[in-house]
Short mmCIF file of C-alpha atoms in Angstrom, two decimals:
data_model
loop_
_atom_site.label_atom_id
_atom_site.label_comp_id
_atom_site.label_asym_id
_atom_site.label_seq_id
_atom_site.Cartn_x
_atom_site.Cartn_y
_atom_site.Cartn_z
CA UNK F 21 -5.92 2.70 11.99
CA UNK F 22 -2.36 2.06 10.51
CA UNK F 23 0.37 3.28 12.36
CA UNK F 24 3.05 1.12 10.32
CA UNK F 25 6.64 1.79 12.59
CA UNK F 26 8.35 -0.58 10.02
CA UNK F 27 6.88 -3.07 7.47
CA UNK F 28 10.05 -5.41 6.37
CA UNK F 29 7.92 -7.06 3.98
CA UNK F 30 7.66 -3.86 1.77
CA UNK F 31 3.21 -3.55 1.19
CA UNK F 32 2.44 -2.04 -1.71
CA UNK F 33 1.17 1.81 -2.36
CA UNK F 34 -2.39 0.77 -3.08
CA UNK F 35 -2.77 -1.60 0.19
CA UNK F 36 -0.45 0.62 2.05
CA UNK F 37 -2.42 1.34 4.83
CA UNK F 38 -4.21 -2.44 4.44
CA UNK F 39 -1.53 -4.79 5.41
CA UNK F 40 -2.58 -6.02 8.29
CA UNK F 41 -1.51 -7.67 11.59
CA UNK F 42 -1.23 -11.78 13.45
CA UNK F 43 -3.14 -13.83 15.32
CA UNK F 44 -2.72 -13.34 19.15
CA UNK F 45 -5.17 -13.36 22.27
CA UNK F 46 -8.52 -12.12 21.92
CA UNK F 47 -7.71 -9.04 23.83
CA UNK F 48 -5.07 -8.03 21.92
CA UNK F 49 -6.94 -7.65 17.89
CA UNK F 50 -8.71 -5.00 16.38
CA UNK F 51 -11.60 -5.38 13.64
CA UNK F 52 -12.38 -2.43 11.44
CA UNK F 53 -14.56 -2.57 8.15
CA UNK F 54 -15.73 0.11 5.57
CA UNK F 55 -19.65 0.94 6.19
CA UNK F 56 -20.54 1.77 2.45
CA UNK F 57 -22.29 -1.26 2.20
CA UNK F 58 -25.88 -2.79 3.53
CA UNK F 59 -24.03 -5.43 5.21
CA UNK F 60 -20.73 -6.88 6.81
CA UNK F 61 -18.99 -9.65 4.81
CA UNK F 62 -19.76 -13.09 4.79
CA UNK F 63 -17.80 -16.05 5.38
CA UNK F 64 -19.56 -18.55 2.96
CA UNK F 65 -19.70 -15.48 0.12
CA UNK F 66 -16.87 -15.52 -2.37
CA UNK F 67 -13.81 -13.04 -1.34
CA UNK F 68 -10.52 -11.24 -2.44
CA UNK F 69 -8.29 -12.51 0.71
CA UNK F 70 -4.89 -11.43 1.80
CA UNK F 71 -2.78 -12.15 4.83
CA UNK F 72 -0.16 -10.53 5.91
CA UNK F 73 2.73 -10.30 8.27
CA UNK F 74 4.28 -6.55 9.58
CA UNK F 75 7.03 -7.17 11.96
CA UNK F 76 8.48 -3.51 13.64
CA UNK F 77 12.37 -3.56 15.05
CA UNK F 78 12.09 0.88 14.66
CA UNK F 79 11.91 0.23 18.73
CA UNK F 80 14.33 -2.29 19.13
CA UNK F 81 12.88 -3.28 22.34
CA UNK F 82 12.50 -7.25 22.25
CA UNK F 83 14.09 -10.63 20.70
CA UNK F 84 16.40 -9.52 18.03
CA UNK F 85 15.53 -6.04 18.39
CA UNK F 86 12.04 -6.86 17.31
CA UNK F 87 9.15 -5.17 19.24
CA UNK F 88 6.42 -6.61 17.33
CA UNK F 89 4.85 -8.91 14.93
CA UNK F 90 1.44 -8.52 13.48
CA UNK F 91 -1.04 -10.59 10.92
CA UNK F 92 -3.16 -8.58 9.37
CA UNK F 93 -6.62 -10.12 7.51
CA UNK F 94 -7.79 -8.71 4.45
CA UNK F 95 -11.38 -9.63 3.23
CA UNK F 96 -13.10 -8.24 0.58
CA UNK F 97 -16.58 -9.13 -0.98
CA UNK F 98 -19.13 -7.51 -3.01
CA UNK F 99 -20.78 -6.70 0.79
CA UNK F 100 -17.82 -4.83 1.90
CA UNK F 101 -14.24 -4.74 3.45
CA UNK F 102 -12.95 -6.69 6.61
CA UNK F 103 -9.66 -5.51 8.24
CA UNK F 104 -8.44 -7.83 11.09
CA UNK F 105 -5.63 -7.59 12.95
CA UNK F 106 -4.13 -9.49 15.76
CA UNK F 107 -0.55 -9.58 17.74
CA UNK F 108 1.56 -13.22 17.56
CA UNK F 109 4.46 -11.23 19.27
CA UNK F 110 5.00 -8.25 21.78
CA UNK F 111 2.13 -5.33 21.92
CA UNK F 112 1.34 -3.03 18.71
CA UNK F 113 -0.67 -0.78 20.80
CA UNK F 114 -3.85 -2.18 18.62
CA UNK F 115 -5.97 0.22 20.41
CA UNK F 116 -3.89 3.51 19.57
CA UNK F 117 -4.44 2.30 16.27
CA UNK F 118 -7.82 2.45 15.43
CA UNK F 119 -9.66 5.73 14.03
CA UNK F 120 -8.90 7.52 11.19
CA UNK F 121 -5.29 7.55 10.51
CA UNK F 122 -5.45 11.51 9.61
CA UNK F 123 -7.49 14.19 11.04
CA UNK F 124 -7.71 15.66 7.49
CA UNK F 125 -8.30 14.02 3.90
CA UNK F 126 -5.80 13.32 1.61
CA UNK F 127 -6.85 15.89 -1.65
CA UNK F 128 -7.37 13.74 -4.90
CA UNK F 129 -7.16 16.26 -8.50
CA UNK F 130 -6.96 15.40 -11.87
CA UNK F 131 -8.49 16.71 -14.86
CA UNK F 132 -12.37 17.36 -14.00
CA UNK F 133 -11.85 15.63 -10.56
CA UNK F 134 -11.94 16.26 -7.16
CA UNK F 135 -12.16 14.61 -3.95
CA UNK F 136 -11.43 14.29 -0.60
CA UNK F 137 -10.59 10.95 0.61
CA UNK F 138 -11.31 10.81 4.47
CA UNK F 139 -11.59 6.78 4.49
CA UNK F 140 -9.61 4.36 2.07
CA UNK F 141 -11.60 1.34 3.09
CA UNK F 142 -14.90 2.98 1.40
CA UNK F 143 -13.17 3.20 -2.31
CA UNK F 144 -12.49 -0.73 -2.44
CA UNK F 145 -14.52 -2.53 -4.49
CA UNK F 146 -14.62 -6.54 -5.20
CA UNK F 147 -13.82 -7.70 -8.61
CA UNK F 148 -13.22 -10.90 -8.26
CA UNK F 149 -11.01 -13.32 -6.03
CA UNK F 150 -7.77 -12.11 -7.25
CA UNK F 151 -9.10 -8.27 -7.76
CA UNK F 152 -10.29 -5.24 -6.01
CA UNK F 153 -10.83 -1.79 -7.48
CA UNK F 154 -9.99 1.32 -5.63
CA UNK F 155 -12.09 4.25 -7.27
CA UNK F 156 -12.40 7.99 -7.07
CA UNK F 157 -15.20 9.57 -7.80
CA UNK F 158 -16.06 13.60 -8.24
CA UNK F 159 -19.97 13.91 -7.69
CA UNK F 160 -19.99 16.81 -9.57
CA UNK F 161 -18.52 15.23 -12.99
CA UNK F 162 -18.75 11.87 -12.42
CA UNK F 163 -15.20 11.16 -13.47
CA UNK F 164 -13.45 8.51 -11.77
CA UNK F 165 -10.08 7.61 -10.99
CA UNK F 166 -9.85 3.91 -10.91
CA UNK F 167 -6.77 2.00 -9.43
CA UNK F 168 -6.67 -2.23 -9.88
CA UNK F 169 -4.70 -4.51 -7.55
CA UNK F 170 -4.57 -8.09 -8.95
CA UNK F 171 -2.83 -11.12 -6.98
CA UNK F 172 -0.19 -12.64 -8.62
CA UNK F 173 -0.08 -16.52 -6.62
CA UNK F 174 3.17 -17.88 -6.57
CA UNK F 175 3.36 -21.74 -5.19
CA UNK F 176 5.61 -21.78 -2.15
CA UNK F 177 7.62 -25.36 -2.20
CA UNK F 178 7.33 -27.48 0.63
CA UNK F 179 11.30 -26.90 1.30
CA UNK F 180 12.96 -23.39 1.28
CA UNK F 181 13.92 -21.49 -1.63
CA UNK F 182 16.43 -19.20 -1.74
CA UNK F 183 14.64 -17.45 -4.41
CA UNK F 184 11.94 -16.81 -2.41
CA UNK F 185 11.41 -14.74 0.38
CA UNK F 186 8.78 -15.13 3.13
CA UNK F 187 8.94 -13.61 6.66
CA UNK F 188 9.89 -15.88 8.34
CA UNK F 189 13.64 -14.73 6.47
CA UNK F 190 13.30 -11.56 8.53
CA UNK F 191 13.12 -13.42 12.31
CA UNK F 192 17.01 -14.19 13.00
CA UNK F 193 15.66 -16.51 15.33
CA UNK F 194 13.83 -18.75 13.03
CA UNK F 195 16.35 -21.50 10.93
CA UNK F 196 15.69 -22.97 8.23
CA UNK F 197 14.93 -25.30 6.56
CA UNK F 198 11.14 -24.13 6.24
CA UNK F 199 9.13 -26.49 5.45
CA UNK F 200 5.40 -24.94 4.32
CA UNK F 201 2.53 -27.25 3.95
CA UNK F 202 1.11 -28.36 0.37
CA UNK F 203 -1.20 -25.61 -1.52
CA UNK F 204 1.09 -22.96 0.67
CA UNK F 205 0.67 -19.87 -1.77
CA UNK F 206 2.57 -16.24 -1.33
CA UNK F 207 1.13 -13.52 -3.21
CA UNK F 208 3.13 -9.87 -4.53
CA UNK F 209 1.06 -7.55 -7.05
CA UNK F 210 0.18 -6.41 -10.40
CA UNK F 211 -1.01 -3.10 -10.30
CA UNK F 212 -2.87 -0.79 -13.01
CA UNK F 213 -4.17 2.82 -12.75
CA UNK F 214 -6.38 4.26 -15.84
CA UNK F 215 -5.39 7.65 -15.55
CA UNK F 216 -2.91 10.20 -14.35
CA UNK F 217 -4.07 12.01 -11.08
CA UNK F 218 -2.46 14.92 -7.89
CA UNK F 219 -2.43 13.55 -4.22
CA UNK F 220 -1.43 15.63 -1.41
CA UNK F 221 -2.06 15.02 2.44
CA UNK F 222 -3.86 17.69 3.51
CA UNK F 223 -2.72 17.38 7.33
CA UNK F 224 0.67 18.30 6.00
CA UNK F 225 1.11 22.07 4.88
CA UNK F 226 4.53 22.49 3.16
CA UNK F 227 7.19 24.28 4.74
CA UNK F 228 7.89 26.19 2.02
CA UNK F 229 6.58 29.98 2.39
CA UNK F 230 5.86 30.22 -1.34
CA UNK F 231 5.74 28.23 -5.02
CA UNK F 232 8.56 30.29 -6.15
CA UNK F 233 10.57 29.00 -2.78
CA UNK F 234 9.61 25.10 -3.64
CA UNK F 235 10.76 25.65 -7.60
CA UNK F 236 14.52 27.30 -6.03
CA UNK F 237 14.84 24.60 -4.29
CA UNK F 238 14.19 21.93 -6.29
CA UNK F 239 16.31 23.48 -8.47
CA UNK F 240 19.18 24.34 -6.09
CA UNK F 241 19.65 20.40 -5.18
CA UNK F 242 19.48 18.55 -9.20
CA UNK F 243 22.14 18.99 -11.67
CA UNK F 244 19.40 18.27 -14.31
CA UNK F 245 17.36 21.57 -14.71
CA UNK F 246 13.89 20.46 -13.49
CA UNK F 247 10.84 21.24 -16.46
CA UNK F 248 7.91 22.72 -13.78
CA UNK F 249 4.47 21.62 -15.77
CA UNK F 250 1.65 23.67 -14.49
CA UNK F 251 -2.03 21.64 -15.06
CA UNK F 252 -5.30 22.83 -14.69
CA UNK F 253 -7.37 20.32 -12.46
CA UNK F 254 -10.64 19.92 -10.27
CA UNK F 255 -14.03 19.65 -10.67
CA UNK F 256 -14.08 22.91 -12.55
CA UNK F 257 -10.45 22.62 -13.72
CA UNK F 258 -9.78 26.10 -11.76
CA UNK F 259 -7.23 24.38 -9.53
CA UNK F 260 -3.98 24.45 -10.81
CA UNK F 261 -0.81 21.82 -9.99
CA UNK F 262 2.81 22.69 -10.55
CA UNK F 263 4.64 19.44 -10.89
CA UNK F 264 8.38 18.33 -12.09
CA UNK F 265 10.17 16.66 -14.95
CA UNK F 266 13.66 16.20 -16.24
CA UNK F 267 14.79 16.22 -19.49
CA UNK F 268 14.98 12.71 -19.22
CA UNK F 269 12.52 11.35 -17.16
CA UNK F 270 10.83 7.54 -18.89
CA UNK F 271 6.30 7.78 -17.72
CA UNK F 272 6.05 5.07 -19.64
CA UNK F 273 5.86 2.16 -17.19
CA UNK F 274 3.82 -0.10 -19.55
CA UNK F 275 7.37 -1.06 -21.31
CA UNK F 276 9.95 -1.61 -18.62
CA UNK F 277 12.32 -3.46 -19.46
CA UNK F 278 14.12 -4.18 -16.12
CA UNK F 279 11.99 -5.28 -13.26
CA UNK F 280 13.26 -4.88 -9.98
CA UNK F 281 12.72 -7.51 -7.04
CA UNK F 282 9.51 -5.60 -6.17
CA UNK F 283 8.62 -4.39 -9.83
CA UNK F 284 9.11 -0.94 -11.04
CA UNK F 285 7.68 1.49 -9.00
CA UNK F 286 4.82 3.80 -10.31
CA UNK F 287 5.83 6.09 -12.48
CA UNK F 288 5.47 9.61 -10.64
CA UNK F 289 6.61 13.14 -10.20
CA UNK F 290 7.05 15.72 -7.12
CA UNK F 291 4.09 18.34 -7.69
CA UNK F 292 2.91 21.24 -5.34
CA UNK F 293 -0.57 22.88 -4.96
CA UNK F 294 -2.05 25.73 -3.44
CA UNK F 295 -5.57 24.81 -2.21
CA UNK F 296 -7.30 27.44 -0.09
CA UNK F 297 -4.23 29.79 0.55
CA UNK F 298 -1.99 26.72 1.56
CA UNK F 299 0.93 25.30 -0.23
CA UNK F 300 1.26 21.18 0.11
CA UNK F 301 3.43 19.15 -1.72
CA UNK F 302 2.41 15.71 -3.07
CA UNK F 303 2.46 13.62 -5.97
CA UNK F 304 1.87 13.19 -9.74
CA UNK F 305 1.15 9.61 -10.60
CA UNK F 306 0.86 8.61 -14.13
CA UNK F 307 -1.17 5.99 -16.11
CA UNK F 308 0.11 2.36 -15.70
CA UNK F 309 0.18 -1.05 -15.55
CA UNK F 310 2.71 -3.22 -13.38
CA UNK F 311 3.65 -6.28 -12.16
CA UNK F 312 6.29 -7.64 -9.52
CA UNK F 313 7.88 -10.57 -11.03
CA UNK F 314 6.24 -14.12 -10.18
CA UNK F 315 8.91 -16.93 -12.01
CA UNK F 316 11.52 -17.52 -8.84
CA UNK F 317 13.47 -19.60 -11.88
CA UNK F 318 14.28 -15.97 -13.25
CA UNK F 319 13.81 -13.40 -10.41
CA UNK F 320 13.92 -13.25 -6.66
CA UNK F 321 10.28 -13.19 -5.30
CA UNK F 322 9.61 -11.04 -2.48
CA UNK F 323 6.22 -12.30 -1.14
CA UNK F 324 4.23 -9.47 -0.06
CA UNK F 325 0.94 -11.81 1.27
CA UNK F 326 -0.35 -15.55 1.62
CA UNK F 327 -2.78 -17.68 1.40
CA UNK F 328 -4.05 -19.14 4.46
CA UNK F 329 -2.24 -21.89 4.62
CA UNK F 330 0.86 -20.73 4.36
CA UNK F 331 0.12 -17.70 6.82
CA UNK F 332 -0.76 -20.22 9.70
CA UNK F 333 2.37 -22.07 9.59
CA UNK F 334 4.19 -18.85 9.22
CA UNK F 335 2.23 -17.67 12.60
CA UNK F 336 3.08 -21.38 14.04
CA UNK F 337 6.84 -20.84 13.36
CA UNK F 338 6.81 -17.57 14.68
CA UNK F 339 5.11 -18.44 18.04
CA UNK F 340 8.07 -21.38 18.62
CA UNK F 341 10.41 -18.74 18.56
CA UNK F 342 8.65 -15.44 19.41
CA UNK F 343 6.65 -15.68 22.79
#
């Protein structure tokens, strides 16, 4: 459904493949929702909402080198998931989008856990209007693997702020000043995951002929001598995950000191498995708990969604220009 050329606006691991596109004609949008539930969402019924903006210049093709800018609708209640996305500029190819984005699942291990994740929208679950839960779930166990995305709201001021940035800062032929209507809100993300866990994108074999040929390599290219950690993971725990360290890596992402303008990033580590005679690479993410800045008095704010509000004059602004 995603097929992200560029997203200036940097969307966030968990809503990766959920930051969605603008308001154009009719015949240019695409709808998609997860079908998990008994019903569709509901207008009047409370929601988690997110708007946001994905402008592509990978094809250099347009204005400023921009081919095209999307607003993408996120809607989540306790009767489902809403995806809507829509062209304000140029032509995203909405229709080559739609339909799974891989032919095979993405592989999910941890301890006493396995599963095979052939639709993201189906492992969201409403929380509340600032919350969803993404969760994991081996039917064999009955562990789970839960992932949290909070909102953090950040008032936009009527006038523009250096300190923070909306998209309209990536359109060269938008000036400033900006000036966003009252109760204009951006949003950027505090994220928490209970437990550590092994992803690897099963339409992806490595090209690496064997484990031993991965490990050489890795440690041909790192002046630190990798640590390879082998765990013991699946359903059954009879799968096991090579994955690297270095003397001295910091997993700890619960204390970080030193936020960057997006937040840390997840604390993680390369890992390899071989799952039914093929090698794939993927990732080790550990437990944690983090959030982008939200004071613009103290850091720069990168704003990652909006509110409503502030989305529509952010579409209005970009129509002036972008037509």
């Amino acid at each position: 459904m995603c097929n992200l050329k560029k997203t200036l606006l940097y969307s966030s691991a968990l809503l990766s493949c959920f930051m969605l596109t603008a308001c154009g004609s009719d015949s240019n949008s695409s709808t998609s929702s997860n079908d998990n539930k008994n019903s569709s969402p509901s207008i009047n019924e409370p929601a988690y909402e997110f708007i946001s903006f994905i402008i592509d210049n990978y094809s250099q093709s347009g204005l400023d080198e921009i081919s095209y800018i999307n607003r993408q609708n996120l809607r989540i209640t306790e009767n489902g998931v809403m995806l809507t996305e829509s062209d304000i500029y140029g032509d995203s190819d909405l229709d080559e989008n739609e339909g799974q984005e891989s032919i095979l699942p993405s592989l999910i291990l941890a301890e006493n856990l396995e599963y095979l994740s052939t639709n993201e929208l189906k492992n969201i679950d409403y929380v509340d209007n600032n919350t969803f839960e993404q969760i994991y779930k081996d039917e064999k166990t009955g562990e789970t693997i839960v992932k949290t995305q909070i909102k953090n709201p950040i008032s936009i001021p009527t006038a523009s702020s250096k300190n923070i940035s909306v998209t309209l800062d990536f359109l060269p032929s938008i000036t400033k000043p900006y000036n966003f209507p009252n109760g204009s809100l951006c949003y950027n993300y505090r994220n928490k995951l209970d437990k550590q866990y092994f992803t690897f994108e099963l339409d992806f074999p490595s090209d690496y002929p064997t484990l031993t040929a991965w490990k050489n390599d890795i440690s041909s290219k790192n002046e630190s001598l990798p640590i390879f950690n082998t765990e013991m993971v699946g359903s059954d725990n009879d799968i096991s995950v090579t994955y690297v360290t270095y003397p001295d890596d910091i997993n700890d992402a619960n204390v970080s000191p030193d936020l960057s303008l997006l937040g840390s990033p997840p604390p993680q580590a390369l890992a390899a498995v071989i799952y039914k005679g093929i090698l794939y690479e993927g990732t080790l993410f550990y437990p944690s708990d983090i959030s982008s800045p939200t004071d613009p008095s103290v850091s720069q704010i990168f704003c990652l969604g909006y509110n409503k509000i502030a989305a529509d004059y952010i579409e209005k602004e970009s129509k002036i220009s972008y037509r």
